[in-house]
Coordinates of N, CA and C in Angstrom, one line a residue:
X1 N -21.9 15.9 -2.2 CA -20.5 15.8 -2.7 C -19.7 15.0 -1.7
X2 N -18.8 14.2 -2.2 CA -17.9 13.4 -1.3 C -16.5 13.8 -1.7
X3 N -15.6 13.7 -0.7 CA -14.2 14.2 -0.9 C -13.3 13.1 -0.5
X4 N -12.2 12.9 -1.3 CA -11.1 12.0 -1.0 C -9.9 12.6 -1.5
X5 N -8.7 12.3 -0.9 CA -7.5 12.9 -1.4 C -6.5 11.8 -1.9
X6 N -5.5 12.3 -2.6 CA -4.4 11.5 -3.0 C -3.2 12.2 -2.4
X7 N -2.4 11.4 -1.7 CA -1.2 12.0 -1.0 C 0.0 11.2 -1.4
X8 N 1.1 11.8 -1.4 CA 2.4 11.1 -1.7 C 3.5 12.1 -2.0
X9 N 4.7 11.6 -2.0 CA 5.8 12.5 -2.4 C 5.8 12.8 -3.9
X10 N 6.4 13.9 -4.2 CA 6.6 14.3 -5.6 C 7.3 13.1 -6.4
X11 N 6.7 12.8 -7.5 CA 7.3 11.7 -8.3 C 6.7 10.4 -8.0
X12 N 5.8 10.3 -7.1 CA 5.1 9.0 -6.8 C 4.1 8.5 -7.8
X13 N 3.6 9.5 -8.6 CA 2.6 9.1 -9.7 C 1.2 9.5 -9.4
X14 N 1.0 10.5 -8.5 CA -0.3 11.0 -8.1 C -1.1 11.5 -9.3
X15 N -0.5 12.4 -10.1 CA -1.2 12.9 -11.3 C -1.4 11.9 -12.3
X16 N -0.5 11.0 -12.6 CA -0.7 9.9 -13.5 C -1.8 9.0 -13.1
X17 N -1.9 8.7 -11.8 CA -3.0 7.9 -11.4 C -4.3 8.6 -11.5
X18 N -4.3 9.9 -11.1 CA -5.5 10.7 -11.2 C -6.1 10.7 -12.6
X19 N -5.2 10.9 -13.6 CA -5.6 11.0 -15.0 C -6.1 9.6 -15.5
X20 N -5.9 8.6 -14.8 CA -6.4 7.3 -15.1 C -7.7 7.0 -14.4
X21 N -7.8 7.6 -13.2 CA -9.0 7.4 -12.4 C -10.2 8.2 -12.9
X22 N -10.0 9.4 -13.4 CA -11.1 10.3 -13.8 C -11.9 9.6 -14.9
X23 N -11.3 9.1 -16.0 CA -12.1 8.4 -17.0 C -12.8 7.1 -16.4
X24 N -12.2 6.4 -15.5 CA -12.9 5.3 -14.9 C -14.1 5.7 -14.1
X25 N -14.1 6.8 -13.4 CA -15.2 7.3 -12.7 C -16.3 7.8 -13.7
X26 N -15.9 8.5 -14.7 CA -16.8 8.9 -15.7 C -17.5 7.8 -16.4
X27 N -16.8 6.7 -16.7 CA -17.5 5.5 -17.2 C -18.5 4.9 -16.3
X28 N -18.4 5.1 -15.0 CA -19.3 4.7 -14.0 C -20.4 5.7 -13.8
X29 N -20.4 6.8 -14.5 CA -21.4 7.8 -14.3 C -21.2 8.7 -13.1
X30 N -20.0 8.7 -12.6 CA -19.7 9.6 -11.4 C -19.0 10.9 -11.9
X31 N -19.6 12.0 -11.5 CA -19.0 13.3 -11.9 C -17.9 13.6 -10.9
X32 N -16.8 14.1 -11.5 CA -15.6 14.3 -10.7 C -15.1 15.7 -10.9
X33 N -14.7 16.4 -9.8 CA -13.9 17.6 -9.9 C -12.6 17.4 -9.1
X34 N -11.6 18.1 -9.4 CA -10.3 18.0 -8.7 C -9.8 19.3 -8.1
X35 N -9.1 19.2 -7.1 CA -8.3 20.3 -6.5 C -6.9 19.9 -6.5
X36 N -6.0 20.7 -7.0 CA -4.6 20.4 -7.1 C -3.8 21.5 -6.3
X37 N -3.0 21.0 -5.3 CA -2.2 22.0 -4.5 C -0.8 22.1 -5.2
X38 N -0.4 23.3 -5.4 CA 1.0 23.6 -5.9 C 1.8 24.2 -4.8
X39 N 3.0 23.8 -4.7 CA 3.9 24.4 -3.7 C 4.7 25.6 -4.2
X40 N 4.4 26.0 -5.4 CA 5.2 27.1 -5.9 C 4.3 28.1 -6.7
X41 N 4.9 29.2 -7.1 CA 4.1 30.2 -7.8 C 3.7 29.5 -9.2
X42 N 2.6 29.7 -9.7 CA 2.2 29.2 -11.0 C 1.4 30.2 -11.7
X43 N 1.2 30.1 -13.0 CA 0.5 31.1 -13.8 C -0.4 30.3 -14.8
X44 N -1.6 30.6 -14.9 CA -2.5 30.0 -15.9 C -2.7 31.0 -17.0
X45 N -2.3 32.2 -16.8 CA -2.5 33.3 -17.8 C -1.3 33.6 -18.6
X46 N -1.4 34.1 -19.8 CA -0.3 34.4 -20.6 C 0.1 35.9 -20.7
X47 N 1.3 36.2 -20.4 CA 1.7 37.6 -20.6 C 1.4 38.1 -22.0
X48 N 0.9 39.3 -22.0 CA 0.4 39.9 -23.3 C -1.0 39.8 -23.6
X49 N -1.7 38.9 -22.9 CA -3.2 38.8 -23.0 C -3.9 39.8 -22.1
X50 N -5.1 40.1 -22.5 CA -5.9 41.1 -21.8 C -6.1 40.7 -20.3
X51 N -6.4 39.5 -20.1 CA -6.7 39.0 -18.7 C -5.4 39.1 -17.9
X52 N -4.3 38.8 -18.4 CA -3.0 39.0 -17.7 C -2.8 40.4 -17.3
X53 N -3.1 41.3 -18.3 CA -2.9 42.8 -18.0 C -3.9 43.2 -16.9
X54 N -5.1 42.7 -16.9 CA -6.0 43.0 -15.8 C -5.5 42.6 -14.4
X55 N -4.9 41.4 -14.4 CA -4.4 41.0 -13.1 C -3.2 41.8 -12.7
X56 N -2.3 42.0 -13.7 CA -1.1 42.8 -13.4 C -1.4 44.3 -13.0
X57 N -2.5 44.8 -13.5 CA -2.9 46.1 -13.1 C -3.5 46.2 -11.7
X58 N -3.8 45.0 -11.1 CA -4.3 45.1 -9.7 C -5.7 44.5 -9.5
X59 N -6.3 43.9 -10.5 CA -7.6 43.3 -10.3 C -7.5 42.2 -9.2
X60 N -8.5 42.1 -8.3 CA -8.5 41.1 -7.3 C -8.9 39.7 -8.0
X61 N -9.9 39.8 -8.9 CA -10.3 38.6 -9.6 C -10.5 39.0 -11.1
X62 N -10.1 38.0 -11.9 CA -10.4 38.1 -13.3 C -11.1 36.9 -13.8
X63 N -12.3 37.0 -14.3 CA -13.0 35.9 -14.8 C -12.9 35.9 -16.4
X64 N -12.4 34.8 -16.9 CA -12.3 34.7 -18.4 C -13.3 33.7 -18.9
X65 N -14.0 34.1 -19.9 CA -15.1 33.3 -20.4 C -15.1 33.1 -21.9
X66 N -15.5 31.9 -22.4 CA -15.6 31.7 -23.8 C -16.8 30.7 -24.0
X67 N -17.0 30.3 -25.2 CA -18.1 29.3 -25.5 C -17.7 28.0 -25.0
X68 N -16.4 27.7 -24.7 CA -16.0 26.4 -24.3 C -15.7 26.2 -22.8
X69 N -15.3 27.3 -22.1 CA -15.0 27.2 -20.7 C -14.9 28.6 -20.1
X70 N -14.9 28.6 -18.7 CA -14.6 29.9 -18.0 C -13.7 29.5 -16.9
X71 N -12.9 30.5 -16.5 CA -11.9 30.4 -15.4 C -11.9 31.6 -14.6
X72 N -11.8 31.5 -13.3 CA -11.7 32.6 -12.4 C -10.3 32.6 -11.8
X73 N -9.6 33.7 -12.0 CA -8.3 33.8 -11.4 C -8.4 34.8 -10.2
X74 N -8.0 34.3 -9.1 CA -8.0 35.2 -7.9 C -6.6 35.4 -7.4
X75 N -6.3 36.7 -7.3 CA -4.9 37.1 -6.8 C -5.0 37.2 -5.3
X76 N -4.1 36.6 -4.6 CA -4.0 36.6 -3.2 C -3.3 37.9 -2.7
X77 N -2.4 38.4 -3.5 CA -1.7 39.6 -3.1 C -1.0 39.3 -1.7
X78 N -1.4 40.0 -0.7 CA -0.8 39.8 0.6 C -1.7 38.9 1.5
X79 N -2.8 38.3 1.0 CA -3.7 37.5 1.7 C -3.0 36.1 2.0
X80 N -3.4 35.4 3.0 CA -2.8 34.0 3.2 C -3.4 33.1 2.2
X81 N -2.7 32.0 2.0 CA -3.1 30.9 1.0 C -4.5 30.4 1.4
X82 N -5.3 30.1 0.5 CA -6.7 29.6 0.7 C -6.5 28.2 1.4
X83 N -7.4 27.9 2.3 CA -7.4 26.6 2.9 C -8.2 25.6 2.0
X84 N -8.1 24.3 2.3 CA -8.8 23.4 1.5 C -10.3 23.6 1.7
X85 N -10.8 23.8 2.9 CA -12.3 24.0 3.1 C -12.8 25.2 2.2
X86 N -12.0 26.3 2.2 CA -12.4 27.5 1.4 C -12.4 27.1 -0.1
X87 N -11.5 26.3 -0.5 CA -11.5 25.9 -2.0 C -12.6 25.0 -2.3
X88 N -12.9 24.0 -1.4 CA -14.0 23.1 -1.6 C -15.4 23.9 -1.7
X89 N -15.5 24.9 -0.9 CA -16.7 25.7 -0.9 C -17.0 26.4 -2.2
X90 N -15.9 26.6 -3.0 CA -16.0 27.3 -4.3 C -16.4 26.4 -5.5
X91 N -16.4 25.1 -5.3 CA -16.6 24.2 -6.3 C -18.1 24.0 -6.6
X92 N -18.5 23.8 -7.8 CA -19.9 23.4 -8.2 C -20.1 22.0 -7.7
X93 N -21.3 21.6 -7.4 CA -21.6 20.3 -6.9 C -21.3 19.2 -8.0
X94 N -20.6 18.2 -7.5 CA -20.3 17.0 -8.3 C -20.5 15.8 -7.3
X95 N -20.4 14.6 -7.8 CA -20.4 13.4 -7.0 C -19.2 13.2 -6.1
X96 N -18.0 13.5 -6.7 CA -16.8 13.2 -6.0 C -15.7 14.3 -6.3
X97 N -15.1 14.8 -5.3 CA -13.9 15.7 -5.4 C -12.7 14.9 -5.0
X98 N -11.7 14.9 -5.9 CA -10.4 14.3 -5.6 C -9.4 15.4 -5.4
X99 N -8.8 15.4 -4.2 CA -7.8 16.4 -3.8 C -6.4 15.8 -4.0
X100 N -5.6 16.5 -4.9 CA -4.2 16.0 -5.0 C -3.4 17.0 -4.3
X101 N -2.7 16.5 -3.3 CA -1.9 17.4 -2.4 C -2.6 17.6 -1.1
X102 N -2.3 18.7 -0.4 CA -2.9 19.0 0.9 C -2.7 17.8 1.8
X103 N -1.5 17.1 1.7 CA -1.3 15.9 2.4 C -1.3 16.0 4.0
X104 N -1.2 17.3 4.5 CA -1.2 17.5 5.9 C -2.6 17.8 6.4
X105 N -3.6 17.9 5.6 CA -4.9 18.2 6.0 C -5.6 16.9 6.4
X106 N -6.6 17.0 7.3 CA -7.2 15.8 7.9 C -8.2 15.0 7.1
X107 N -8.5 15.3 5.9 CA -9.4 14.6 5.1 C -8.9 13.2 4.8
X108 N -9.8 12.2 4.5 CA -9.4 10.9 4.1 C -8.5 10.9 2.8
X109 N -7.5 10.1 2.8 CA -6.6 10.1 1.7 C -6.1 8.7 1.3
X110 N -5.8 8.5 0.0 CA -5.1 7.3 -0.4 C -3.7 7.7 -0.7
X111 N -2.8 7.0 -0.1 CA -1.3 7.2 -0.3 C -0.9 6.6 -1.6
X112 N -0.3 7.4 -2.5 CA 0.3 6.8 -3.7 C 1.8 6.7 -3.4
X113 N 2.3 5.4 -3.4 CA 3.7 5.1 -3.1 C 4.4 4.3 -4.2
X114 N 5.5 4.8 -4.5 CA 6.3 4.1 -5.5 C 7.7 3.9 -4.9
X115 N 8.2 2.7 -4.8 CA 9.4 2.3 -4.2 C 10.6 3.1 -4.8
X116 N 10.6 3.1 -6.2 CA 11.8 3.8 -6.9 C 12.0 5.2 -6.5
X117 N 11.0 5.8 -5.9 CA 11.0 7.2 -5.5 C 12.0 7.4 -4.4
X118 N 12.3 6.4 -3.6 CA 13.3 6.5 -2.6 C 12.9 7.2 -1.3
X119 N 11.6 7.5 -1.2 CA 11.1 8.3 0.0 C 10.4 7.3 0.9
X120 N 10.3 7.7 2.2 CA 9.6 6.8 3.1 C 8.1 6.9 2.9
X121 N 7.4 5.8 3.3 CA 5.9 5.9 3.2 C 5.3 6.9 4.2
X122 N 4.2 7.5 3.8 CA 3.5 8.4 4.7 C 2.6 7.8 5.7
X123 N 2.0 6.6 5.3 CA 0.9 6.0 6.2 C 1.3 5.7 7.6
X124 N 2.5 5.3 7.9 CA 2.8 5.0 9.3 C 2.6 6.2 10.3
X125 N 2.7 7.4 9.8 CA 2.5 8.6 10.6 C 1.3 9.4 10.3
X126 N 0.4 8.9 9.5 CA -0.8 9.6 9.1 C -2.1 8.8 9.2
X127 N -2.8 9.0 10.2 CA -4.1 8.2 10.4 C -5.2 8.5 9.4
X128 N -5.0 9.6 8.7 CA -6.1 10.0 7.7 C -5.9 9.2 6.4
X129 N -4.8 8.5 6.2 CA -4.5 7.7 5.1 C -5.3 6.4 5.3
X130 N -6.3 6.2 4.4 CA -7.3 5.1 4.6 C -6.9 3.9 3.7
X131 N -6.0 4.1 2.7 CA -5.6 3.0 1.8 C -4.3 3.4 1.1
X132 N -3.6 2.5 0.5 CA -2.4 2.7 -0.2 C -2.4 2.1 -1.6
X133 N -2.0 2.9 -2.6 CA -1.8 2.3 -3.9 C -0.3 2.3 -4.1
X134 N 0.2 1.1 -4.3 CA 1.7 1.0 -4.3 C 2.2 -0.1 -5.2
X135 N 3.5 0.0 -5.6 CA 4.1 -1.1 -6.3 C 4.9 -2.0 -5.3
X136 N 4.7 -1.8 -4.0 CA 5.4 -2.5 -3.0 C 4.3 -3.0 -2.0
X137 N 4.5 -4.2 -1.5 CA 3.6 -4.8 -0.5 C 3.9 -4.1 0.9
X138 N 2.9 -3.8 1.6 CA 3.0 -3.3 3.0 C 2.1 -4.2 3.9
X139 N 2.6 -5.4 4.2 CA 1.8 -6.4 4.9 C 1.3 -5.9 6.3
X140 N 2.0 -5.0 6.9 CA 1.7 -4.5 8.2 C 1.0 -3.1 8.2
X141 N 0.5 -2.7 7.0 CA 0.0 -1.3 6.9 C -1.3 -1.1 7.7
X142 N -2.0 -2.1 8.0 CA -3.3 -1.9 8.7 C -4.4 -1.2 8.0
X143 N -4.3 -1.2 6.7 CA -5.3 -0.7 5.8 C -5.1 -1.3 4.4
X144 N -6.0 -1.2 3.5 CA -5.9 -1.9 2.2 C -4.7 -1.3 1.4
X145 N -4.0 -2.3 0.7 CA -2.9 -2.0 -0.2 C -3.3 -2.5 -1.5
X146 N -3.4 -1.6 -2.5 CA -3.8 -2.0 -3.9 C -2.7 -1.7 -4.8
X147 N -2.6 -2.6 -5.8 CA -1.5 -2.4 -6.9 C -1.8 -1.1 -7.6
X148 N -0.7 -0.3 -7.9 CA -0.8 1.0 -8.6 C -1.5 0.9 -9.9
X149 N -1.4 -0.2 -10.6 CA -2.1 -0.3 -11.9 C -3.5 -0.9 -11.9
X150 N -4.0 -1.2 -10.7 CA -5.4 -1.7 -10.6 C -6.3 -0.6 -10.4
X151 N -6.5 0.2 -11.5 CA -7.4 1.4 -11.5 C -8.8 1.1 -11.0
X152 N -9.5 0.0 -11.5 CA -10.8 -0.2 -11.0 C -10.9 -0.5 -9.5
X153 N -9.9 -1.2 -9.0 CA -9.9 -1.4 -7.5 C -9.6 -0.2 -6.7
X154 N -8.7 0.7 -7.3 CA -8.5 2.0 -6.6 C -9.7 2.8 -6.6
X155 N -10.4 2.9 -7.8 CA -11.6 3.7 -7.9 C -12.7 3.2 -6.9
X156 N -12.8 1.8 -6.8 CA -13.8 1.3 -5.8 C -13.4 1.8 -4.4
X157 N -12.2 1.7 -4.0 CA -11.7 2.1 -2.7 C -11.9 3.6 -2.5
X158 N -11.5 4.4 -3.4 CA -11.7 5.8 -3.3 C -13.2 6.2 -3.1
X159 N -14.0 5.6 -3.9 CA -15.5 6.0 -3.7 C -16.0 5.5 -2.4
X160 N -15.6 4.3 -2.0 CA -16.1 3.8 -0.7 C -15.6 4.6 0.5
X161 N -14.4 5.1 0.4 CA -13.7 5.8 1.5 C -14.0 7.4 1.5
X162 N -14.5 7.9 0.4 CA -14.7 9.3 0.3 C -15.7 9.8 1.4
X163 N -15.5 10.9 1.9 CA -16.3 11.4 3.0 C -17.3 12.5 2.5
X164 N -18.4 12.6 3.1 CA -19.3 13.7 2.7 C -18.7 15.0 3.0
X165 N -18.9 16.0 2.1 CA -18.3 17.3 2.2 C -18.6 17.9 3.6
X166 N -19.8 17.8 4.1 CA -20.1 18.4 5.4 C -19.1 17.8 6.5
X167 N -18.9 16.5 6.4 CA -18.0 15.9 7.4 C -16.5 16.4 7.3
X168 N -16.1 16.6 6.0 CA -14.7 17.1 5.8 C -14.6 18.5 6.3
X169 N -15.6 19.3 6.1 CA -15.6 20.7 6.6 C -15.6 20.7 8.1
X170 N -16.5 19.9 8.7 CA -16.6 19.9 10.2 C -15.2 19.4 10.8
X171 N -14.6 18.4 10.2 CA -13.4 17.9 10.7 C -12.3 18.9 10.6
X172 N -12.2 19.6 9.5 CA -11.2 20.7 9.3 C -11.4 21.8 10.3
X173 N -12.7 22.2 10.5 CA -13.0 23.2 11.5 C -12.5 22.9 12.9
X174 N -12.6 21.6 13.2 CA -12.2 21.2 14.6 C -10.6 21.0 14.6
X175 N -10.0 21.0 13.4 CA -8.5 20.8 13.4 C -8.1 19.4 13.6
X176 N -9.0 18.5 13.3 CA -8.7 17.0 13.5 C -7.9 16.5 12.4

């Protein structure tokens, strides 16, 4: 497994780009999983459903299964938030894991930058950003800058820059 991230401010278009990249990788025969970081409480379960009642009653984990999919919900209760390495260890093997968010973690990342967002770029202060997908030129970026709509070129770059899972885990362990 290889790991690469997408980083950028909210509203930059990370999710939009990711939903265009996944079919591109699938066309290339590359299996992809994603990890998405949320900065707020979220719920995948519906009040009134049995699985929701199980969680509300205090179950640590609830696994929901059907003929089409399964999902494991893990309640943290008073535990700390899971780290990226802990989450990566839970994934089934694939060719490529794309991490959306976790922008402060040390794994290799592509910055998604949109000028209209009005936020400063991340790459000047983050050496783990290996490339930039942008609607703005950054001639002094010191790394590749690719147009936001050039999905094949972004996919090429992501796959080339993705790091082996073992290297990502070792780097995280060292705190680099």
